[in-house]
PDB file of C-alpha atoms and ligand atoms in Angstrom:
ATOM      1  CA  MET A   1     173.681  57.740 199.962  1.00 45.00           C
ATOM      2  CA  SER A   2     170.924  55.266 200.042  1.00 48.00           C
ATOM      3  CA  GLN A   3     172.568  51.873 199.579  1.00 72.00           C
ATOM      4  CA  ASN A   4     171.541  49.028 201.461  1.00 92.00           C
ATOM      5  CA  TRP A   5     174.596  47.535 203.189  1.00 97.00           C
ATOM      6  CA  ALA A   6     174.560  44.179 204.819  1.00 98.00           C
ATOM      7  CA  VAL A   7     177.528  43.761 207.037  1.00 98.00           C
ATOM      8  CA  LEU A   8     178.238  40.063 208.096  1.00 98.00           C
ATOM      9  CA  LYS A   9     181.069  38.965 210.289  1.00 98.00           C
ATOM     10  CA  PHE A  10     182.243  35.366 210.497  1.00 97.00           C
ATOM     11  CA  GLY A  11     184.409  34.074 213.364  1.00 94.00           C
ATOM     12  CA  GLY A  12     187.172  31.628 213.375  1.00 95.00           C
ATOM     13  CA  THR A  13     185.074  28.346 213.448  1.00 94.00           C
ATOM     14  CA  SER A  14     182.736  29.891 210.764  1.00 95.00           C
ATOM     15  CA  VAL A  15     185.569  30.195 208.176  1.00 97.00           C
ATOM     16  CA  ALA A  16     187.526  26.984 209.019  1.00 96.00           C
ATOM     17  CA  GLY A  17     186.166  24.497 206.349  1.00 97.00           C
ATOM     18  CA  LYS A  18     184.201  23.975 203.101  1.00 98.00           C
ATOM     19  CA  PRO A  19     180.861  23.459 204.688  1.00 97.00           C
ATOM     20  CA  GLN A  20     181.228  26.792 206.525  1.00 97.00           C
ATOM     21  CA  TRP A  21     182.299  28.570 203.252  1.00 98.00           C
ATOM     22  CA  GLU A  22     179.351  26.984 201.508  1.00 98.00           C
ATOM     23  CA  THR A  23     177.002  28.503 204.035  1.00 97.00           C
ATOM     24  CA  ILE A  24     178.714  31.826 203.701  1.00 98.00           C
ATOM     25  CA  ARG A  25     178.366  31.785 199.861  1.00 98.00           C
ATOM     26  CA  GLU A  26     174.680  30.860 200.293  1.00 98.00           C
ATOM     27  CA  LEU A  27     173.976  33.777 202.605  1.00 98.00           C
ATOM     28  CA  LEU A  28     175.884  36.151 200.362  1.00 98.00           C
ATOM     29  CA  GLN A  29     173.958  35.025 197.317  1.00 98.00           C
ATOM     30  CA  GLN A  30     170.684  35.643 199.303  1.00 97.00           C
ATOM     31  CA  LYS A  31     171.746  39.123 200.412  1.00 97.00           C
ATOM     32  CA  VAL A  32     172.719  39.996 196.916  1.00 97.00           C
ATOM     33  CA  ALA A  33     169.497  38.641 195.556  1.00 97.00           C
ATOM     34  CA  GLU A  34     167.667  40.922 197.979  1.00 96.00           C
ATOM     35  CA  GLY A  35     169.463  43.986 196.415  1.00 96.00           C
ATOM     36  CA  ASN A  36     172.218  44.531 199.112  1.00 97.00           C
ATOM     37  CA  ARG A  37     175.697  45.394 198.939  1.00 98.00           C
ATOM     38  CA  VAL A  38     177.662  43.089 201.324  1.00 98.00           C
ATOM     39  CA  LEU A  39     180.619  43.789 203.568  1.00 98.00           C
ATOM     40  CA  LEU A  40     182.045  40.510 204.770  1.00 98.00           C
ATOM     41  CA  VAL A  41     184.387  40.787 207.758  1.00 98.00           C
ATOM     42  CA  CYS A  42     186.327  37.596 208.504  1.00 98.00           C
ATOM     43  CA  SER A  43     188.355  36.328 211.426  1.00 98.00           C
ATOM     44  CA  ALA A  44     191.349  34.065 210.936  1.00 98.00           C
ATOM     45  CA  ILE A  45     190.769  30.373 210.811  1.00 98.00           C
ATOM     46  CA  SER A  46     189.830  29.216 214.529  1.00 97.00           C
ATOM     47  CA  GLY A  47     193.253  28.620 216.437  1.00 98.00           C
ATOM     48  CA  ILE A  48     195.439  30.465 213.931  1.00 98.00           C
ATOM     49  CA  THR A  49     195.884  33.648 215.853  1.00 98.00           C
ATOM     50  CA  SER A  50     196.987  31.888 218.943  1.00 98.00           C
ATOM     51  CA  ARG A  51     199.380  29.626 216.838  1.00 98.00           C
ATOM     52  CA  LEU A  52     200.908  32.725 215.238  1.00 98.00           C
ATOM     53  CA  SER A  53     201.380  34.154 218.734  1.00 98.00           C
ATOM     54  CA  GLU A  54     203.117  30.951 219.762  1.00 98.00           C
ATOM     55  CA  LEU A  55     205.273  31.256 216.643  1.00 98.00           C
ATOM     56  CA  ALA A  56     206.324  34.768 217.744  1.00 97.00           C
ATOM     57  CA  GLU A  57     207.581  33.187 221.059  1.00 95.00           C
ATOM     58  CA  HIS A  58     209.112  30.066 219.429  1.00 94.00           C
ATOM     59  CA  PRO A  59     210.217  30.963 215.713  1.00 94.00           C
ATOM     60  CA  VAL A  60     210.594  27.491 214.299  1.00 93.00           C
ATOM     61  CA  GLU A  61     210.308  26.785 210.751  1.00 94.00           C
ATOM     62  CA  SER A  62     208.338  23.655 211.022  1.00 96.00           C
ATOM     63  CA  PHE A  63     205.753  25.596 213.180  1.00 97.00           C
ATOM     64  CA  LEU A  64     205.528  28.197 210.441  1.00 98.00           C
ATOM     65  CA  ASP A  65     204.975  25.518 207.777  1.00 98.00           C
ATOM     66  CA  ALA A  66     202.218  23.900 209.955  1.00 98.00           C
ATOM     67  CA  ILE A  67     200.334  27.136 210.045  1.00 98.00           C
ATOM     68  CA  LEU A  68     200.698  27.486 206.318  1.00 98.00           C
ATOM     69  CA  ALA A  69     199.647  23.787 205.863  1.00 98.00           C
ATOM     70  CA  THR A  70     196.296  24.476 207.540  1.00 98.00           C
ATOM     71  CA  HIS A  71     195.545  27.187 204.975  1.00 98.00           C
ATOM     72  CA  VAL A  72     196.670  24.968 202.124  1.00 98.00           C
ATOM     73  CA  LYS A  73     194.380  22.370 203.319  1.00 98.00           C
ATOM     74  CA  LEU A  74     191.367  24.771 203.375  1.00 98.00           C
ATOM     75  CA  ALA A  75     192.391  25.829 199.874  1.00 98.00           C
ATOM     76  CA  ILE A  76     192.423  22.257 198.552  1.00 98.00           C
ATOM     77  CA  GLU A  77     189.079  21.562 200.251  1.00 98.00           C
ATOM     78  CA  LEU A  78     187.663  24.721 198.523  1.00 98.00           C
ATOM     79  CA  ASP A  79     189.357  23.725 195.211  1.00 98.00           C
ATOM     80  CA  VAL A  80     191.198  27.219 195.018  1.00 98.00           C
ATOM     81  CA  SER A  81     194.740  27.846 193.946  1.00 97.00           C
ATOM     82  CA  THR A  82     197.576  28.837 196.451  1.00 98.00           C
ATOM     83  CA  ASP A  83     199.435  30.815 193.929  1.00 96.00           C
ATOM     84  CA  SER A  84     198.404  34.247 194.769  1.00 94.00           C
ATOM     85  CA  TRP A  85     199.033  34.118 198.535  1.00 97.00           C
ATOM     86  CA  LEU A  86     201.081  31.159 199.812  1.00 98.00           C
ATOM     87  CA  GLU A  87     204.567  32.411 199.064  1.00 98.00           C
ATOM     88  CA  ILE A  88     203.561  36.042 199.844  1.00 98.00           C
ATOM     89  CA  ALA A  89     202.305  34.921 203.360  1.00 98.00           C
ATOM     90  CA  ARG A  90     205.403  32.780 203.930  1.00 98.00           C
ATOM     91  CA  GLN A  91     207.772  35.710 203.110  1.00 98.00           C
ATOM     92  CA  ARG A  92     205.796  38.025 205.256  1.00 98.00           C
ATOM     93  CA  MET A  93     205.782  35.670 208.291  1.00 98.00           C
ATOM     94  CA  GLN A  94     209.508  34.961 207.885  1.00 97.00           C
ATOM     95  CA  ASN A  95     210.044  38.716 207.630  1.00 97.00           C
ATOM     96  CA  CYS A  96     208.152  39.362 210.894  1.00 97.00           C
ATOM     97  CA  LEU A  97     210.197  36.647 212.529  1.00 97.00           C
ATOM     98  CA  SER A  98     213.507  38.317 211.612  1.00 96.00           C
ATOM     99  CA  ARG A  99     212.197  41.659 212.808  1.00 96.00           C
ATOM    100  CA  LEU A 100     211.152  39.974 216.076  1.00 96.00           C
ATOM    101  CA  GLN A 101     214.807  38.572 216.462  1.00 95.00           C
ATOM    102  CA  GLN A 102     216.245  42.124 215.790  1.00 95.00           C
ATOM    103  CA  GLY A 103     213.914  43.348 218.698  1.00 91.00           C
ATOM    104  CA  ASP A 104     211.096  45.134 216.509  1.00 84.00           C
ATOM    105  CA  ASP A 105     208.745  43.734 219.075  1.00 93.00           C
ATOM    106  CA  HIS A 106     205.225  44.986 219.037  1.00 97.00           C
ATOM    107  CA  ALA A 107     205.103  46.096 215.396  1.00 97.00           C
ATOM    108  CA  ALA A 108     206.371  42.800 214.055  1.00 97.00           C
ATOM    109  CA  ARG A 109     204.122  40.865 216.304  1.00 98.00           C
ATOM    110  CA  ALA A 110     201.185  42.780 215.144  1.00 98.00           C
ATOM    111  CA  ASP A 111     202.229  42.220 211.630  1.00 98.00           C
ATOM    112  CA  LEU A 112     202.633  38.572 212.190  1.00 98.00           C
ATOM    113  CA  LEU A 113     199.306  37.995 213.998  1.00 98.00           C
ATOM    114  CA  ALA A 114     197.523  40.011 211.291  1.00 98.00           C
ATOM    115  CA  THR A 115     198.696  37.252 208.733  1.00 98.00           C
ATOM    116  CA  GLY A 116     195.794  35.024 209.893  1.00 98.00           C
ATOM    117  CA  GLU A 117     193.090  37.414 208.772  1.00 98.00           C
ATOM    118  CA  TRP A 118     194.987  38.088 205.585  1.00 98.00           C
ATOM    119  CA  LEU A 119     195.158  34.541 204.710  1.00 98.00           C
ATOM    120  CA  SER A 120     191.449  33.666 205.530  1.00 98.00           C
ATOM    121  CA  THR A 121     190.191  36.391 203.498  1.00 98.00           C
ATOM    122  CA  GLN A 122     192.481  35.788 200.493  1.00 98.00           C
ATOM    123  CA  ILE A 123     191.387  32.099 200.289  1.00 98.00           C
ATOM    124  CA  GLY A 124     187.704  33.307 200.881  1.00 98.00           C
ATOM    125  CA  ALA A 125     187.816  35.818 198.154  1.00 98.00           C
ATOM    126  CA  SER A 126     189.284  33.231 195.710  1.00 98.00           C
ATOM    127  CA  PHE A 127     186.436  30.811 196.646  1.00 98.00           C
ATOM    128  CA  LEU A 128     183.591  33.196 196.574  1.00 98.00           C
ATOM    129  CA  SER A 129     184.634  34.951 193.434  1.00 98.00           C
ATOM    130  CA  GLN A 130     183.719  31.813 191.443  1.00 97.00           C
ATOM    131  CA  PHE A 131     180.137  32.446 192.368  1.00 98.00           C
ATOM    132  CA  LEU A 132     179.681  36.185 193.134  1.00 98.00           C
ATOM    133  CA  PRO A 133     181.209  39.542 192.214  1.00 98.00           C
ATOM    134  CA  VAL A 134     183.728  39.850 194.948  1.00 98.00           C
ATOM    135  CA  ASP A 135     186.478  42.360 195.795  1.00 98.00           C
ATOM    136  CA  TRP A 136     189.082  41.883 198.481  1.00 98.00           C
ATOM    137  CA  LEU A 137     189.827  45.029 200.562  1.00 98.00           C
ATOM    138  CA  ASP A 138     192.957  45.662 202.775  1.00 98.00           C
ATOM    139  CA  ILE A 139     191.137  47.308 205.706  1.00 98.00           C
ATOM    140  CA  ARG A 140     194.363  48.938 207.016  1.00 98.00           C
ATOM    141  CA  LYS A 141     193.856  51.650 204.446  1.00 96.00           C
ATOM    142  CA  TYR A 142     190.534  52.599 206.095  1.00 96.00           C
ATOM    143  CA  LEU A 143     190.398  51.419 209.596  1.00 98.00           C
ATOM    144  CA  ILE A 144     192.924  53.938 211.332  1.00 98.00           C
ATOM    145  CA  ALA A 145     193.368  53.432 215.105  1.00 98.00           C
ATOM    146  CA  ARG A 146     193.308  56.517 217.387  1.00 97.00           C
ATOM    147  CA  GLU A 147     196.562  57.761 218.701  1.00 96.00           C
ATOM    148  CA  GLU A 148     196.758  56.935 222.512  1.00 96.00           C
ATOM    149  CA  PRO A 149     200.400  57.774 223.512  1.00 95.00           C
ATOM    150  CA  GLU A 150     199.382  57.447 227.160  1.00 97.00           C
ATOM    151  CA  LEU A 151     198.887  53.717 226.653  1.00 96.00           C
ATOM    152  CA  SER A 152     201.721  51.238 226.829  1.00 96.00           C
ATOM    153  CA  PRO A 153     203.260  50.292 223.504  1.00 96.00           C
ATOM    154  CA  ALA A 154     201.714  46.824 223.769  1.00 96.00           C
ATOM    155  CA  ARG A 155     198.352  48.222 224.107  1.00 97.00           C
ATOM    156  CA  GLN A 156     198.891  50.650 221.274  1.00 97.00           C
ATOM    157  CA  TRP A 157     200.119  47.979 218.891  1.00 98.00           C
ATOM    158  CA  LEU A 158     198.109  44.804 219.918  1.00 98.00           C
ATOM    159  CA  SER A 159     194.905  46.321 221.411  1.00 97.00           C
ATOM    160  CA  ALA A 160     194.346  49.602 219.668  1.00 98.00           C
ATOM    161  CA  SER A 161     191.021  51.229 219.411  1.00 97.00           C
ATOM    162  CA  CYS A 162     189.185  53.186 216.683  1.00 98.00           C
ATOM    163  CA  VAL A 163     186.726  56.002 216.885  1.00 97.00           C
ATOM    164  CA  ALA A 164     183.352  55.039 215.838  1.00 98.00           C
ATOM    165  CA  GLY A 165     181.297  57.042 213.182  1.00 98.00           C
ATOM    166  CA  VAL A 166     180.042  57.290 209.682  1.00 97.00           C
ATOM    167  CA  ASP A 167     182.700  57.755 207.150  1.00 97.00           C
ATOM    168  CA  GLN A 168     181.765  59.017 203.720  1.00 97.00           C
ATOM    169  CA  ASN A 169     185.158  58.223 202.214  1.00 96.00           C
ATOM    170  CA  PHE A 170     184.664  54.619 203.044  1.00 97.00           C
ATOM    171  CA  GLN A 171     181.180  54.602 201.923  1.00 97.00           C
ATOM    172  CA  GLN A 172     182.430  55.783 198.624  1.00 97.00           C
ATOM    173  CA  THR A 173     185.270  53.426 198.382  1.00 97.00           C
ATOM    174  CA  CYS A 174     183.025  50.402 199.063  1.00 97.00           C
ATOM    175  CA  SER A 175     180.144  51.708 196.690  1.00 96.00           C
ATOM    176  CA  ALA A 176     182.757  51.763 193.840  1.00 97.00           C
ATOM    177  CA  LEU A 177     183.786  48.124 194.390  1.00 98.00           C
ATOM    178  CA  LYS A 178     182.067  44.989 193.406  1.00 98.00           C
ATOM    179  CA  GLN A 179     178.755  44.160 195.210  1.00 98.00           C
ATOM    180  CA  VAL A 180     180.500  41.916 197.809  1.00 98.00           C
ATOM    181  CA  VAL A 181     183.521  43.245 199.554  1.00 98.00           C
ATOM    182  CA  ILE A 182     185.519  40.732 201.814  1.00 98.00           C
ATOM    183  CA  THR A 183     187.902  42.270 204.393  1.00 98.00           C
ATOM    184  CA  GLN A 184     189.693  41.416 207.573  1.00 98.00           C
ATOM    185  CA  GLY A 185     188.521  41.713 211.158  1.00 98.00           C
ATOM    186  CA  TYR A 186     191.000  42.383 213.974  1.00 98.00           C
ATOM    187  CA  ILE A 187     193.248  44.509 211.982  1.00 98.00           C
ATOM    188  CA  ALA A 188     193.711  48.251 211.630  1.00 98.00           C
ATOM    189  CA  ALA A 189     196.585  50.614 211.051  1.00 98.00           C
ATOM    190  CA  ASN A 190     198.097  53.425 212.932  1.00 98.00           C
ATOM    191  CA  ALA A 191     198.621  56.835 211.656  1.00 96.00           C
ATOM    192  CA  ALA A 192     201.837  55.981 210.058  1.00 96.00           C
ATOM    193  CA  GLY A 193     200.334  53.113 208.132  1.00 97.00           C
ATOM    194  CA  CYS A 194     201.617  50.270 210.129  1.00 97.00           C
ATOM    195  CA  THR A 195     199.469  47.276 211.082  1.00 98.00           C
ATOM    196  CA  VAL A 196     197.982  47.281 214.563  1.00 98.00           C
ATOM    197  CA  LEU A 197     195.584  44.906 216.121  1.00 98.00           C
ATOM    198  CA  LEU A 198     192.272  45.593 217.850  1.00 98.00           C
ATOM    199  CA  GLY A 199     192.971  42.991 220.702  1.00 97.00           C
ATOM    200  CA  ARG A 200     192.060  39.351 220.837  1.00 96.00           C
ATOM    201  CA  GLY A 201     188.478  38.603 219.603  1.00 95.00           C
ATOM    202  CA  GLY A 202     188.722  42.096 217.919  1.00 97.00           C
ATOM    203  CA  SER A 203     186.902  41.044 214.682  1.00 97.00           C
ATOM    204  CA  ASP A 204     183.472  41.777 216.159  1.00 96.00           C
ATOM    205  CA  THR A 205     184.607  45.243 216.831  1.00 98.00           C
ATOM    206  CA  SER A 206     185.804  45.688 213.322  1.00 98.00           C
ATOM    207  CA  ALA A 207     182.500  44.565 211.969  1.00 98.00           C
ATOM    208  CA  ALA A 208     180.585  46.991 214.258  1.00 98.00           C
ATOM    209  CA  LEU A 209     182.993  49.817 213.277  1.00 98.00           C
ATOM    210  CA  LEU A 210     182.661  49.210 209.650  1.00 98.00           C
ATOM    211  CA  ALA A 211     178.849  48.846 209.766  1.00 98.00           C
ATOM    212  CA  GLY A 212     179.002  52.181 211.489  1.00 98.00           C
ATOM    213  CA  ARG A 213     181.219  53.759 208.894  1.00 98.00           C
ATOM    214  CA  LEU A 214     178.925  52.632 206.104  1.00 98.00           C
ATOM    215  CA  GLY A 215     175.733  53.731 207.968  1.00 97.00           C
ATOM    216  CA  ALA A 216     174.418  50.212 207.940  1.00 97.00           C
ATOM    217  CA  GLU A 217     171.213  49.653 210.084  1.00 97.00           C
ATOM    218  CA  SER A 218     172.760  46.409 211.637  1.00 98.00           C
ATOM    219  CA  VAL A 219     175.782  44.195 211.748  1.00 98.00           C
ATOM    220  CA  GLU A 220     175.180  40.408 211.803  1.00 97.00           C
ATOM    221  CA  ILE A 221     177.674  38.514 213.914  1.00 96.00           C
ATOM    222  CA  TRP A 222     177.683  34.951 212.558  1.00 95.00           C
ATOM    223  CA  THR A 223     178.774  32.376 215.164  1.00 89.00           C
ATOM    224  CA  ASP A 224     178.328  28.918 216.417  1.00 84.00           C
ATOM    225  CA  VAL A 225     176.117  29.667 219.280  1.00 85.00           C
ATOM    226  CA  PRO A 226     172.409  30.815 219.039  1.00 86.00           C
ATOM    227  CA  GLY A 227     172.883  34.097 220.984  1.00 89.00           C
ATOM    228  CA  LEU A 228     173.039  35.627 224.377  1.00 88.00           C
ATOM    229  CA  PHE A 229     171.463  33.530 227.329  1.00 91.00           C
ATOM    230  CA  SER A 230     170.046  34.576 230.551  1.00 88.00           C
ATOM    231  CA  ALA A 231     172.800  32.390 232.172  1.00 86.00           C
ATOM    232  CA  ASP A 232     175.622  30.308 231.049  1.00 85.00           C
ATOM    233  CA  PRO A 233     173.627  27.411 229.208  1.00 86.00           C
ATOM    234  CA  ARG A 234     176.463  24.976 229.798  1.00 87.00           C
ATOM    235  CA  LEU A 235     176.022  25.310 233.604  1.00 90.00           C
ATOM    236  CA  ILE A 236     172.257  26.036 233.646  1.00 91.00           C
ATOM    237  CA  PRO A 237     170.078  24.141 231.402  1.00 90.00           C
ATOM    238  CA  GLN A 238     166.939  26.331 232.083  1.00 92.00           C
ATOM    239  CA  ALA A 239     168.906  29.330 230.708  1.00 91.00           C
ATOM    240  CA  ARG A 240     166.804  31.343 228.315  1.00 93.00           C
ATOM    241  CA  LEU A 241     167.825  32.667 224.921  1.00 93.00           C
ATOM    242  CA  LEU A 242     167.484  36.353 225.076  1.00 93.00           C
ATOM    243  CA  GLU A 243     165.432  37.938 222.211  1.00 93.00           C
ATOM    244  CA  GLU A 244     166.504  41.553 222.444  1.00 94.00           C
ATOM    245  CA  LEU A 245     168.767  43.526 224.795  1.00 94.00           C
ATOM    246  CA  GLU A 246     169.844  47.136 225.204  1.00 96.00           C
ATOM    247  CA  TYR A 247     173.538  47.880 224.612  1.00 96.00           C
ATOM    248  CA  SER A 248     173.942  48.627 228.355  1.00 96.00           C
ATOM    249  CA  GLU A 249     172.430  45.277 229.211  1.00 94.00           C
ATOM    250  CA  ALA A 250     174.598  43.500 226.691  1.00 94.00           C
ATOM    251  CA  LEU A 251     177.534  45.276 228.013  1.00 94.00           C
ATOM    252  CA  GLU A 252     176.770  44.116 231.571  1.00 93.00           C
ATOM    253  CA  MET A 253     176.485  40.620 230.343  1.00 90.00           C
ATOM    254  CA  ALA A 254     179.876  40.753 228.600  1.00 88.00           C
ATOM    255  CA  ALA A 255     181.378  42.117 231.741  1.00 87.00           C
ATOM    256  CA  SER A 256     180.001  39.270 233.799  1.00 84.00           C
ATOM    257  CA  GLY A 257     181.476  36.688 231.366  1.00 82.00           C
ATOM    258  CA  ALA A 258     179.187  36.302 228.313  1.00 82.00           C
ATOM    259  CA  LYS A 259     181.659  35.739 225.438  1.00 82.00           C
ATOM    260  CA  VAL A 260     179.333  35.921 222.474  1.00 85.00           C
ATOM    261  CA  VAL A 261     180.165  39.384 221.598  1.00 90.00           C
ATOM    262  CA  HIS A 262     183.312  41.318 222.381  1.00 91.00           C
ATOM    263  CA  PRO A 263     182.476  44.524 224.791  1.00 93.00           C
ATOM    264  CA  SER A 264     184.344  46.772 222.372  1.00 95.00           C
ATOM    265  CA  CYS A 265     181.940  45.659 219.558  1.00 96.00           C
ATOM    266  CA  ILE A 266     178.985  46.566 221.765  1.00 97.00           C
ATOM    267  CA  ARG A 267     180.566  49.913 222.501  1.00 97.00           C
ATOM    268  CA  ALA A 268     181.246  50.719 218.930  1.00 97.00           C
ATOM    269  CA  ALA A 269     177.601  49.641 217.821  1.00 98.00           C
ATOM    270  CA  ALA A 270     176.108  51.729 220.571  1.00 98.00           C
ATOM    271  CA  GLU A 271     177.904  54.915 219.397  1.00 98.00           C
ATOM    272  CA  THR A 272     176.483  54.748 215.886  1.00 97.00           C
ATOM    273  CA  GLY A 273     173.192  53.058 216.962  1.00 98.00           C
ATOM    274  CA  THR A 274     173.979  50.031 214.847  1.00 98.00           C
ATOM    275  CA  ILE A 275     171.803  47.062 215.760  1.00 98.00           C
ATOM    276  CA  ILE A 276     173.969  43.854 216.575  1.00 97.00           C
ATOM    277  CA  ILE A 277     172.244  40.780 215.317  1.00 96.00           C
ATOM    278  CA  ILE A 278     173.598  37.418 216.507  1.00 95.00           C
ATOM    279  CA  ARG A 279     173.063  34.514 214.047  1.00 94.00           C
ATOM    280  CA  ASP A 280     174.049  30.913 214.383  1.00 90.00           C
ATOM    281  CA  THR A 281     175.662  29.262 211.380  1.00 84.00           C
TER     282      THR A 281
HETATM  283  N1  LIG B   1     191.727  36.234 215.132  1.00 50.92           N
HETATM  284  C1  LIG B   1     191.505  37.186 216.227  1.00 50.92           C
HETATM  285  C2  LIG B   1     191.562  36.255 217.495  1.00 50.92           C
HETATM  286  O1  LIG B   1     191.577  35.246 217.490  1.00 50.92           O
HETATM  287  C3  LIG B   1     190.312  38.032 216.172  1.00 50.92           C
HETATM  288  C4  LIG B   1     189.132  37.445 216.166  1.00 50.92           C
HETATM  289  O2  LIG B   1     188.853  36.145 215.896  1.00 50.92           O
HETATM  290  O3  LIG B   1     188.070  38.093 216.506  1.00 50.92           O
HETATM  291  O4  LIG B   1     191.577  36.885 218.433  1.00 50.92           O
HETATM  292 MG1  LIG B   2     184.948  36.046 218.854  1.00 50.92          MG
END
């Protein structure tokens, strides 16, 4: 299949407001004009996953309302309707909270935390579809975590992993959709179809896995820093921006504290030989 796939991932700060979504729109329009099909992988709005995690600990209605209010604010900024997602999200979150109260611990927590990516992509799809041919995809149908019964239930539900590789079924599914496909980072499903998470910061990993499944040459991680530096630029002003790194070097840097790309993302990309391009929004 000779389709040109551009796979772009946007993190929490890059999906938080109107200027950021305008940037995303312009980038997508450029990619489409160049003849690419685009897979857009998004994180939750910055801070939302942590707030959802606090909500799981302290299930207070006003706290739930505040999380939704952040999304309503973004929708108003982007001038999109809340009709197709607001009540669904509220019910889903309330349902997760009552499951948590009944002791359905990890499964309900995973479902609750996954709401952030569900919401950001719902709002993003509504906004972008005013300008581009966009389909929203529920990634849980296609990104299935590997079974690791030897791991703790917390790891299996909240920090699952997926096998990296080409997936012709996924290629065909995406090729039959509109030219731009928007989907969730951080989220996958287990063999039973229940929501699992790829660990905090896991959207990078999703993007690398999905680029690998599509056979894309590269995955673009759009973030708010220019890339990997030879040292922490906040501490060492002479730190150099690194032009190009091997996977092993990038992994070493991630192990010694560089937080630009998640190590599981680097590992997934290495397995399929997908180039990770870091871009500053
Ligand atoms: N939203 C998730 C987190 O905050 C995943 C991600 O942003 O990569 O951990
Ligand atoms: Mg991140």
